[in-house]
Coordinates of C-alpha atoms and ligand atoms in Angstrom, one line a residue:
M1 CA -16.1 -8.6 18.7
L2 CA -16.0 -5.4 21.7
T3 CA -15.4 -8.2 23.7
S4 CA -12.7 -9.7 21.9
I5 CA -10.5 -7.4 23.6
K6 CA -11.1 -7.9 27.7
T7 CA -11.9 -11.5 26.7
N8 CA -9.1 -12.2 25.0
H9 CA -7.6 -15.0 23.9
L10 CA -4.8 -13.6 22.5
T11 CA -1.1 -13.7 24.0
S12 CA 0.3 -10.8 21.9
S13 CA 0.1 -7.6 21.8
G14 CA -0.1 -6.9 18.5
Q15 CA -3.0 -9.7 18.0
R16 CA -5.0 -7.0 20.2
L17 CA -4.0 -3.8 18.5
G18 CA -5.3 -6.0 15.4
M19 CA -8.6 -6.0 16.6
M20 CA -8.7 -2.2 17.8
Y21 CA -7.9 -1.5 14.2
F22 CA -10.5 -3.8 12.9
R23 CA -13.3 -2.2 14.9
V24 CA -12.7 1.4 14.1
A25 CA -12.6 -0.1 10.2
I26 CA -16.5 -1.0 10.7
V27 CA -17.6 1.7 11.7
L28 CA -15.7 3.8 9.5
F29 CA -17.5 1.4 6.8
G30 CA -21.1 2.0 8.2
A31 CA -20.3 5.1 7.8
Q32 CA -19.2 4.7 4.1
L33 CA -22.5 2.9 2.7
L34 CA -24.4 5.5 4.6
M35 CA -23.1 8.1 2.7
G36 CA -23.5 6.4 -0.4
L37 CA -26.9 5.7 0.2
I38 CA -27.6 10.0 0.6
A39 CA -25.5 10.3 -3.3
A40 CA -27.3 7.0 -4.8
I41 CA -30.7 9.5 -3.5
Q42 CA -29.8 12.6 -5.4
F43 CA -28.8 11.0 -8.0
L44 CA -32.6 10.3 -8.5
Y45 CA -33.8 13.4 -6.3
P46 CA -31.0 15.9 -6.7
G47 CA -32.8 18.1 -4.5
F48 CA -32.4 16.1 -1.6
L49 CA -30.6 17.5 1.8
F50 CA -29.3 20.3 -1.1
E51 CA -27.5 23.2 0.2
L52 CA -27.3 21.0 3.7
F53 CA -25.0 17.9 2.6
D54 CA -24.4 17.9 -1.3
F55 CA -23.7 15.6 -3.6
S56 CA -20.5 16.3 -3.3
V57 CA -19.4 16.1 0.5
A58 CA -21.5 12.9 0.1
R59 CA -19.9 11.2 -2.8
M60 CA -16.1 13.1 -1.0
V61 CA -17.3 11.5 2.7
H62 CA -18.4 8.3 1.3
I63 CA -14.7 7.0 -0.9
N64 CA -12.7 8.5 1.3
A65 CA -14.4 6.6 4.5
L66 CA -13.7 3.6 1.9
V67 CA -9.6 4.2 1.8
V68 CA -9.7 4.5 5.7
W69 CA -11.7 1.7 6.7
M70 CA -9.6 -0.1 3.9
L71 CA -6.5 1.4 5.7
Y72 CA -7.5 0.2 9.0
A73 CA -8.3 -3.3 8.2
M74 CA -4.9 -3.4 6.3
I75 CA -2.9 -2.0 9.3
G76 CA -5.2 -4.3 11.8
S77 CA -4.4 -7.6 9.6
V78 CA -0.8 -7.0 9.7
Y79 CA -0.8 -6.5 13.4
Y80 CA -3.2 -9.5 13.7
M81 CA -0.8 -11.8 11.9
L82 CA 2.8 -10.3 13.0
S83 CA 3.7 -12.0 16.2
D84 CA 2.2 -15.2 14.8
E85 CA 4.6 -15.3 11.6
T86 CA 7.2 -14.3 13.2
E87 CA 6.9 -15.5 16.3
H88 CA 7.7 -12.6 18.2
E89 CA 6.0 -10.5 20.6
G90 CA 6.6 -7.5 18.8
V91 CA 9.2 -4.6 19.4
A92 CA 7.2 -1.4 20.5
M93 CA 4.0 -2.1 21.0
G94 CA 3.2 0.4 23.2
L95 CA 3.9 3.1 20.9
G96 CA 1.9 1.6 18.1
K97 CA -0.9 1.7 20.2
L98 CA -0.4 5.2 20.9
G99 CA -0.2 5.8 16.9
F100 CA -3.3 4.8 17.1
W101 CA -4.7 6.8 19.2
V102 CA -3.2 9.2 17.0
L103 CA -4.0 8.3 14.1
T104 CA -8.3 7.2 14.8
L105 CA -8.5 11.2 16.4
A106 CA -6.6 12.9 13.1
V107 CA -9.5 10.9 11.3
T108 CA -12.5 12.1 13.7
I109 CA -11.2 15.5 13.1
V110 CA -10.9 15.2 9.2
V111 CA -14.5 13.9 9.0
L112 CA -16.0 16.3 11.4
V113 CA -14.3 19.5 9.1
Y114 CA -15.6 17.9 5.8
I115 CA -19.0 17.0 7.2
F116 CA -19.3 21.0 8.6
I117 CA -17.6 23.1 6.9
Q118 CA -17.7 21.4 3.2
I119 CA -17.1 24.3 1.0
G120 CA -14.8 27.4 0.9
P121 CA -12.4 29.1 -1.3
G122 CA -10.0 27.1 -2.8
N123 CA -6.0 28.5 -1.3
E124 CA -3.3 27.9 0.7
T125 CA -5.5 27.5 4.0
T126 CA -7.4 25.3 2.5
I127 CA -5.1 22.4 1.6
W128 CA -3.4 22.8 5.2
L129 CA -6.7 22.6 7.2
I130 CA -9.2 21.5 5.1
N131 CA -9.2 19.5 2.3
E132 CA -6.9 18.9 0.0
G133 CA -8.8 18.1 -3.2
R134 CA -7.6 14.7 -4.6
E135 CA -10.3 11.8 -4.7
Y136 CA -9.9 9.3 -3.0
I137 CA -7.2 11.4 -0.8
E138 CA -8.9 14.5 0.4
A139 CA -7.4 14.9 4.0
P140 CA -6.1 18.3 4.6
R141 CA -2.2 18.6 4.6
W142 CA -1.4 19.1 8.6
A143 CA -3.5 15.1 8.3
D144 CA -1.4 14.1 5.5
I145 CA 1.8 14.3 7.4
G146 CA 0.0 13.2 10.8
I147 CA -0.7 9.8 8.5
V148 CA 2.7 10.1 7.7
V149 CA 4.5 9.9 11.6
V150 CA 2.1 7.3 12.2
V151 CA 2.2 5.4 9.2
L152 CA 6.8 5.5 10.0
I153 CA 5.9 4.5 13.7
F154 CA 3.6 1.2 11.8
Y155 CA 6.1 0.5 9.9
W156 CA 9.0 0.8 12.2
N157 CA 8.0 -1.3 14.0
V158 CA 6.3 -4.3 11.4
F159 CA 10.1 -3.9 10.3
A160 CA 12.0 -4.3 13.4
T161 CA 9.5 -7.4 14.7
F162 CA 10.4 -9.2 11.6
M163 CA 14.3 -8.9 12.1
A164 CA 14.4 -10.1 15.4
G165 CA 11.9 -12.6 14.8
K166 CA 11.4 -15.9 12.4
K167 CA 11.5 -14.3 8.9
T168 CA 8.8 -16.3 6.5
G169 CA 8.2 -15.7 3.2
I170 CA 5.1 -14.0 3.4
M171 CA 6.8 -12.0 5.6
Q172 CA 9.5 -11.4 3.7
V173 CA 7.0 -9.8 0.8
M174 CA 4.5 -8.0 3.9
V175 CA 7.7 -6.5 4.8
A176 CA 9.5 -5.3 1.2
N177 CA 5.7 -4.5 -0.3
L178 CA 4.6 -2.3 3.0
L179 CA 7.4 -0.2 2.2
A180 CA 6.5 0.4 -1.0
L181 CA 2.9 0.8 0.0
A182 CA 3.7 3.8 2.0
G183 CA 6.4 5.1 0.1
L184 CA 3.2 6.3 -2.5
Y185 CA 1.2 8.2 -0.8
L186 CA 3.9 11.0 -1.0
A187 CA 4.0 10.9 -4.5
G188 CA 0.2 12.8 -3.5
M189 CA 0.9 15.0 -1.2
F190 CA 2.7 17.9 -2.6
F191 CA 0.4 20.2 -5.2
T192 CA 1.0 21.6 -8.4
D193 CA -1.6 23.7 -10.5
N194 CA -1.2 21.8 -13.4
I195 CA -3.9 19.7 -13.8
S196 CA -2.4 17.2 -16.0
M197 CA 0.7 17.1 -13.6
D198 CA -1.1 16.6 -10.6
Q199 CA -3.4 13.7 -12.2
Y200 CA -0.2 12.3 -13.3
W201 CA 1.0 11.9 -9.8
W202 CA -2.1 11.4 -8.5
W203 CA -2.6 7.8 -10.2
W204 CA 1.0 6.6 -8.3
V205 CA -0.9 6.4 -5.9
I206 CA -4.7 5.4 -6.6
H207 CA -3.4 3.0 -9.2
L208 CA -0.5 1.8 -7.9
W209 CA -2.2 0.8 -4.7
V210 CA -5.2 -0.9 -6.2
E211 CA -3.4 -2.5 -9.0
A212 CA -0.1 -3.4 -8.0
T213 CA 1.1 -3.0 -3.9
W214 CA -2.7 -3.6 -2.1
E215 CA -3.1 -6.3 -4.5
V216 CA -0.4 -7.7 -3.2
F217 CA -0.4 -7.3 0.3
V218 CA -4.0 -8.9 0.4
G219 CA -1.9 -11.9 -1.5
T220 CA 0.0 -11.9 2.0
L221 CA -2.9 -12.0 4.1
A222 CA -4.7 -14.7 1.7
A223 CA -1.4 -16.8 2.0
Y224 CA -2.0 -15.8 5.8
A225 CA -5.4 -17.0 6.3
L226 CA -5.4 -20.4 4.2
I227 CA -3.0 -21.7 6.3
K228 CA -4.6 -20.7 9.3
I229 CA -7.8 -21.9 8.1
I230 CA -7.4 -25.1 5.3
G231 CA -4.3 -25.7 6.8
A232 CA -2.8 -24.8 3.4
K233 CA 1.0 -25.6 3.0
R234 CA 3.3 -23.1 3.1
E235 CA 5.7 -23.7 0.8
V236 CA 2.5 -23.7 -1.8
V237 CA 1.0 -20.8 -0.4
E238 CA 4.2 -19.0 -0.9
M239 CA 5.4 -19.4 -4.1
W240 CA 2.3 -18.7 -5.8
L241 CA 2.6 -15.8 -3.8
W242 CA 5.6 -14.3 -5.3
I243 CA 5.1 -15.7 -8.8
E244 CA 2.2 -12.6 -8.1
V245 CA 4.6 -10.5 -7.0
L246 CA 6.6 -10.5 -10.0
M247 CA 3.3 -10.1 -12.7
L248 CA 1.4 -8.0 -10.9
F249 CA 4.3 -5.3 -10.5
G250 CA 5.1 -6.4 -13.9
S251 CA 1.7 -5.6 -15.3
G252 CA 0.6 -2.9 -13.5
I253 CA 3.5 -0.4 -13.0
L254 CA 2.6 0.4 -16.7
G255 CA -0.4 -0.4 -16.9
L256 CA -0.6 3.0 -15.3
G257 CA -0.9 4.0 -18.8
H258 CA -4.6 3.1 -18.9
H259 CA -5.0 6.1 -16.6
Y260 CA -3.0 8.5 -19.2
F261 CA -4.6 8.5 -22.2
W262 CA -7.1 11.8 -21.7
I263 CA -5.0 13.8 -19.1
G264 CA -2.6 15.7 -21.7
T265 CA -0.3 13.1 -21.6
P266 CA 2.2 12.2 -24.5
E267 CA 0.3 10.0 -27.1
Y268 CA 2.3 7.3 -26.4
W269 CA 0.3 5.9 -23.5
W270 CA -1.9 4.8 -26.3
E271 CA -0.1 1.8 -26.7
I272 CA 1.8 1.6 -23.6
G273 CA -1.4 1.1 -21.5
A274 CA -3.2 -1.0 -23.7
L275 CA -0.7 -3.6 -23.5
F276 CA 0.7 -3.8 -20.2
S277 CA -2.9 -2.9 -18.7
A278 CA -4.8 -6.1 -21.0
L279 CA -2.3 -8.3 -19.1
E280 CA -2.9 -7.6 -15.5
P281 CA -5.8 -9.7 -15.3
V282 CA -3.4 -13.2 -16.2
P283 CA -2.3 -12.8 -12.4
L284 CA -5.5 -12.5 -11.4
I285 CA -7.3 -15.6 -13.0
A286 CA -3.9 -17.3 -11.4
M287 CA -4.2 -16.1 -8.4
F288 CA -8.6 -17.8 -8.6
V289 CA -7.6 -21.0 -10.2
H290 CA -4.6 -21.2 -7.9
V291 CA -7.0 -20.7 -4.5
L292 CA -9.7 -23.3 -5.9
Y293 CA -7.8 -25.9 -7.7
D294 CA -4.8 -26.1 -5.1
W295 CA -7.6 -26.6 -2.4
G296 CA -8.9 -28.9 -4.1
K297 CA -6.1 -30.9 -5.5
E298 CA -4.9 -31.5 -2.0
Q299 CA -8.5 -32.9 -0.9
G300 CA -7.8 -35.5 -3.4
E301 CA -4.5 -36.6 -2.7
S302 CA -5.1 -36.6 1.0
G303 CA -8.6 -38.2 0.5
V304 CA -10.2 -36.7 3.9
R305 CA -12.3 -33.8 3.8
E306 CA -10.4 -30.8 5.0
T307 CA -12.2 -29.5 7.8
V308 CA -12.5 -25.7 7.6
K309 CA -12.0 -24.2 10.9
N310 CA -13.1 -20.9 10.4
N311 CA -16.4 -20.9 7.8
P312 CA -17.0 -17.5 7.7
A313 CA -13.8 -16.4 6.6
M314 CA -13.2 -18.9 4.1
A315 CA -16.6 -18.1 2.9
W316 CA -15.4 -14.1 2.5
L317 CA -11.9 -15.7 1.4
V318 CA -13.3 -17.3 -2.0
T319 CA -15.5 -14.4 -2.0
N320 CA -11.9 -12.5 -3.1
A321 CA -10.8 -14.8 -5.4
F322 CA -14.4 -14.3 -7.5
G323 CA -14.9 -10.8 -7.0
N324 CA -11.1 -10.2 -7.7
F325 CA -11.2 -12.0 -10.7
L326 CA -14.4 -10.7 -12.1
G327 CA -14.3 -6.5 -10.3
A328 CA -10.6 -6.1 -11.5
G329 CA -9.9 -8.5 -13.8
I330 CA -13.1 -8.3 -16.5
W331 CA -15.1 -5.4 -15.2
G332 CA -11.4 -3.4 -15.5
F333 CA -10.2 -5.8 -19.2
F334 CA -13.9 -4.4 -20.2
H335 CA -13.0 -0.8 -20.4
T336 CA -8.9 -0.6 -20.4
L337 CA -8.0 -0.9 -23.9
P338 CA -7.9 3.1 -25.5
Q339 CA -10.5 2.2 -27.9
V340 CA -13.0 1.9 -25.7
N341 CA -12.2 3.7 -23.3
I342 CA -12.5 6.8 -25.3
Y343 CA -16.0 5.6 -25.2
T344 CA -16.7 4.7 -21.8
H345 CA -14.3 7.0 -19.9
G346 CA -16.1 8.9 -17.1
T347 CA -19.5 7.4 -17.7
Q348 CA -21.3 4.9 -15.2
F349 CA -19.6 2.0 -16.6
T350 CA -16.3 3.3 -14.7
A351 CA -18.5 3.3 -11.4
A352 CA -19.5 -0.2 -12.3
H353 CA -16.3 -1.6 -11.9
G354 CA -15.0 0.9 -9.0
H355 CA -17.4 -0.5 -7.5
L356 CA -17.4 -4.5 -7.8
A357 CA -13.5 -4.2 -7.8
F358 CA -12.8 -2.1 -4.4
F359 CA -15.3 -4.6 -3.3
G360 CA -14.2 -7.8 -4.4
A361 CA -10.5 -7.7 -3.9
Y362 CA -10.4 -5.5 -0.8
A363 CA -13.4 -5.8 1.0
T364 CA -14.3 -9.4 1.1
I365 CA -10.7 -10.3 2.2
L366 CA -10.7 -7.7 5.0
V367 CA -14.3 -8.9 6.8
G368 CA -12.6 -12.5 6.3
M369 CA -9.8 -11.5 8.7
M370 CA -12.1 -10.0 11.1
Y371 CA -13.3 -13.2 11.1
V372 CA -9.8 -15.0 11.1
G373 CA -9.3 -12.3 14.4
L374 CA -12.6 -12.7 16.0
Q375 CA -11.6 -16.9 16.1
G376 CA -8.1 -15.6 17.7
A377 CA -9.6 -13.3 20.5
Y378 CA -11.7 -16.5 22.0
G379 CA -9.8 -18.3 21.3
I380 CA -12.0 -20.8 19.6
K381 CA -11.2 -23.8 17.5
E382 CA -13.9 -24.3 15.1
M383 CA -15.4 -21.3 13.6
K384 CA -19.0 -22.4 12.5
S385 CA -21.0 -19.9 10.2
N386 CA -24.4 -18.6 11.9
F387 CA -27.6 -17.2 10.3
N388 CA -26.1 -13.9 10.7
S389 CA -22.5 -14.6 9.1
K390 CA -24.6 -16.0 6.1
M391 CA -27.0 -13.6 5.6
A392 CA -24.5 -11.1 6.2
I393 CA -21.7 -12.6 2.9
F394 CA -25.1 -13.1 1.0
L395 CA -27.0 -9.8 1.3
I396 CA -24.3 -7.4 1.1
T397 CA -22.8 -9.5 -1.9
F398 CA -26.0 -9.4 -3.7
G399 CA -26.6 -6.2 -2.9
V400 CA -23.1 -5.3 -4.3
V401 CA -23.0 -7.3 -7.3
G402 CA -26.4 -5.8 -7.8
M403 CA -25.6 -2.5 -7.6
T404 CA -22.7 -2.9 -10.4
V405 CA -25.2 -4.6 -12.6
A406 CA -27.5 -1.5 -12.3
L407 CA -24.6 1.1 -13.2
T408 CA -23.3 -1.1 -15.7
I409 CA -26.6 -0.8 -17.7
A410 CA -26.3 3.2 -17.0
G411 CA -22.9 3.4 -18.1
Y412 CA -24.3 1.1 -21.5
E413 CA -26.8 3.6 -21.7
Q414 CA -24.2 6.8 -21.9
V415 CA -21.9 5.4 -24.3
L416 CA -24.9 4.4 -26.7
V417 CA -26.7 7.5 -26.3
E418 CA -24.3 10.1 -24.7
R419 CA -21.0 9.0 -26.7
A420 CA -22.2 7.3 -29.7
E421 CA -25.0 9.4 -30.9
L422 CA -25.0 12.9 -29.7
G423 CA -21.1 12.7 -29.9
G424 CA -20.4 13.6 -26.2
G425 CA -21.0 17.2 -25.5
W426 CA -23.0 19.5 -22.7
N427 CA -26.3 18.5 -24.1
A428 CA -25.8 14.9 -25.1
F429 CA -24.3 14.2 -20.8
F430 CA -27.9 15.6 -19.8
T431 CA -30.2 14.3 -22.7
A432 CA -28.6 10.6 -21.7
Q433 CA -29.4 11.1 -18.3
D434 CA -33.0 12.0 -18.5
L435 CA -33.5 8.8 -20.3
P436 CA -35.6 6.4 -19.0
W437 CA -32.5 3.2 -18.7
Y438 CA -30.7 5.5 -17.3
V439 CA -32.8 6.4 -14.6
Q440 CA -34.3 3.1 -13.9
A441 CA -30.8 1.9 -13.4
Q442 CA -30.0 4.5 -10.7
L443 CA -33.5 3.4 -9.1
W444 CA -32.0 -0.2 -9.1
R445 CA -28.8 1.2 -8.1
A446 CA -30.1 2.9 -4.6
I447 CA -32.8 -0.2 -3.9
M448 CA -29.5 -2.5 -3.9
G449 CA -27.9 0.0 -2.0
V450 CA -30.4 -0.7 0.9
V451 CA -29.9 -4.1 0.3
T452 CA -26.4 -4.6 1.2
L453 CA -26.7 -1.6 4.3
V454 CA -29.0 -4.4 5.3
G455 CA -26.3 -6.8 5.2
F456 CA -24.0 -4.4 6.6
V457 CA -26.3 -4.9 9.7
Y458 CA -26.0 -8.2 10.1
L459 CA -22.8 -7.7 9.8
V460 CA -22.5 -5.5 12.6
L461 CA -24.4 -8.2 14.2
D462 CA -22.8 -11.5 14.1
L463 CA -19.1 -9.7 14.6
L464 CA -20.0 -8.9 17.7
T465 CA -22.1 -11.9 19.2
I466 CA -20.7 -14.7 16.8
G467 CA -17.6 -15.0 19.3
K468 CA -19.6 -15.6 22.5
R469 CA -22.0 -18.2 20.8
A470 CA -19.3 -20.4 19.3
K471 CA -17.6 -20.0 22.4
A472 CA -20.9 -21.8 24.4
A473 CA -21.3 -24.3 21.5
E474 CA -18.1 -25.5 21.8
A475 CA -18.7 -26.1 25.4
Ligands
HEM1 C1 -8.6 -4.5 -6.9 C2 -7.8 -3.6 -8.2 C3 -8.7 -2.3 -9.0 C4 -9.4 -1.7 -7.9 C5 -10.0 -1.4 -6.6 C6 -9.8 -0.2 -9.4 C7 -10.8 0.7 -8.9 C8 -10.7 1.5 -9.7 C9 -11.4 3.1 -9.6 C10 -12.4 3.2 -8.2 C11 -11.6 3.3 -10.8 C12 -12.6 5.1 -11.0 C13 -11.0 6.0 -10.9 C14 -12.0 7.3 -10.9 O1 -12.3 7.5 -9.9 O2 -11.3 8.6 -11.9 C15 -10.6 2.8 -11.4 C16 -10.7 3.3 -13.7 C17 -9.8 2.5 -14.1 N1 -9.6 1.0 -13.9 FE1 -9.3 0.1 -12.1 N2 -9.6 -1.1 -10.6 C18 -8.6 -2.0 -10.4 C19 -8.0 -2.9 -11.1 C20 -8.3 -2.5 -12.5 C21 -7.3 -4.0 -13.6 C22 -7.5 -4.9 -13.6 C23 -8.1 -2.9 -14.9 C24 -7.9 -3.4 -16.2 C25 -7.7 -4.7 -17.1 C26 -8.7 -2.0 -14.6 C27 -8.3 -0.9 -15.4 C28 -9.5 -0.1 -15.5 C29 -9.4 1.8 -16.3 C30 -9.1 1.6 -17.5 C31 -9.8 2.9 -15.3 C32 -10.6 4.2 -15.7 C33 -11.8 4.3 -16.1 C34 -12.2 6.1 -16.6 O3 -11.8 6.1 -17.8 O4 -13.1 6.0 -16.4 N3 -8.8 -1.7 -13.0 N4 -10.5 1.5 -11.2
HEM2 C1 -24.7 1.4 0.5 C2 -24.2 0.7 -0.8 C3 -23.3 1.5 -2.1 C4 -24.3 3.2 -1.9 C5 -26.0 3.1 -2.0 C6 -23.1 3.7 -3.6 C7 -23.5 4.4 -3.8 C8 -22.3 5.6 -4.5 C9 -22.7 6.4 -5.2 C10 -23.9 7.1 -5.4 C11 -21.2 6.8 -5.4 C12 -20.6 9.1 -6.4 C13 -21.1 7.9 -7.6 C14 -21.0 8.8 -9.4 O1 -19.9 10.4 -8.8 O2 -21.9 8.7 -10.5 C15 -20.1 6.4 -5.1 C16 -18.9 6.2 -5.6 C17 -18.4 4.9 -4.7 N1 -18.3 3.9 -4.5 FE1 -20.1 3.5 -3.8 N2 -22.1 3.3 -3.3 C18 -22.6 2.3 -2.1 C19 -21.0 0.9 -1.6 C20 -20.5 1.0 -1.9 C21 -19.1 -0.2 -1.2 C22 -19.7 -1.3 -0.9 C23 -17.9 0.1 -2.4 C24 -16.6 -0.3 -2.1 C25 -16.1 -1.6 -1.1 C26 -18.1 1.8 -2.7 C27 -16.8 2.3 -3.8 C28 -17.6 3.3 -4.6 C29 -16.3 3.8 -5.2 C30 -14.7 3.1 -6.0 C31 -17.0 5.2 -5.3 C32 -16.1 5.6 -6.8 C33 -16.5 5.6 -8.0 C34 -15.9 6.5 -9.4 O3 -15.8 7.6 -8.9 O4 -15.5 5.5 -10.3 N3 -19.4 2.3 -2.9 N4 -21.1 5.2 -4.3
FE2_3 FE1 -5.6 1.8 -13.3

């Protein structure tokens, strides 16, 4: 991966820029996991690093790094596929490169400030310089504005290249969806001291990202990658992409109501949220079925077993289909009705869903795209999985599924003891967390976190070496 830019076979500067984004993404992914582990240990030993590196800080860096590495990998993927899809070199890649360095510098400063400043008074200065205090998107306002500028450069680059080049269906969806995705970020930027109002708009970013625009985004990546890896028919993947756009936006936008149950918004959101968010798994199931069905059908019809041109990427893509369906569709549906959510809200059940959904729907396919990038960078015709690739996908997936199961058990115990039996007060909250089911579940989560981290080490090793190894094997 490190040499992937220098020794490259990449003809376009956009693809080289894409690889640069992938590298930063993987570094931030590693930072995310380390922070998660610190927070997980603090669940078991609350005194661990107390007043040096508190839970609130570890947790905050954990989930902000998550969002930022995913955005990096998403921008990387777009730059990678841009010239390929549009058959155009790219309009202003020099400017794109400048944007990359500005963004990376800003992210570094923000993270250092998070780590070294940590706590202080909540006032205007804090909002501008330290932390905006909105979960997942905590960047201070100066960085927020910087991010908007860099994203504008990025978007303009993509849009102008699209206008100048060939206009495929995949790129049409991509360009329209990216506008919505970037525009939504603005909803999380202004300040109000009314917490209900703040949450109301904050969910526009978080929910409308992960349950609408990001889902459509990874749909475009899957379509592109399936064409590249197994030679999927463009008409077929594009048709499904348009259906997904329709269905995901249909249910996803009003599905927003499932976050408006208990934050002081009017009660009609109960019905709206219940109905539309319950429909959200439908496109996820359709997506899951179509990927596997199409693949089997095509092979059955042609009578030849399609060669998979990039095994590790394909493995991550299949994990994506399952992971999206399970993490978002099933674990999401579990707690989406207000009748259920009143018990599960704010328990470890939410964290179980959060982990499996973010991992299954996004981490998987973005790692897959990194492998697609590496194949291009080294000019390899068929990229096979090796021991490291297999250990990486197995251990990471096993670790995250293990964490999810542990957290689901912890959440179940909280629902029964804290909410149903003890009525959900202050004491109930602590009593439930002292009981053996909860404590053991947290221990298992930490163990499974270590498994995930070991898998990540294999992943880095593989990304660094698979290109050279595959090249040598081909020669
Ligand atoms: C890939 C898609 C998805 C991702 C990444 C995702 C992620 C998350 C995360 C991280 C949270 C916790 C937010 C917080 O910090 O408060 C959350 C909450 C929630 N999600 Fe999802 N989600 C996805 C899709 C879905 C779907 C499809 C459904 C419903 C069918 C759903 C239902 C919910 C509900 C009801 C909550 C609120 C939980 C509570 O009461 O605390 N999610 N989601
Ligand atoms: C080494 C592995 C990991 C460990 C030990 C870990 C641990 C943690 C801990 C302790 C929290 C705080 C939970 C709370 O406040 O109750 C957390 C939150 C979170 N983590 Fe992880 N994590 C790991 C990997 C991941 C991965 C791979 C993802 C997704 C790709 C992820 C996504 C999240 C999300 C979305 C939240 C916020 C959940 C919520 O508030 O509902 N984590 N994690
Ligand atoms: Fe949601």
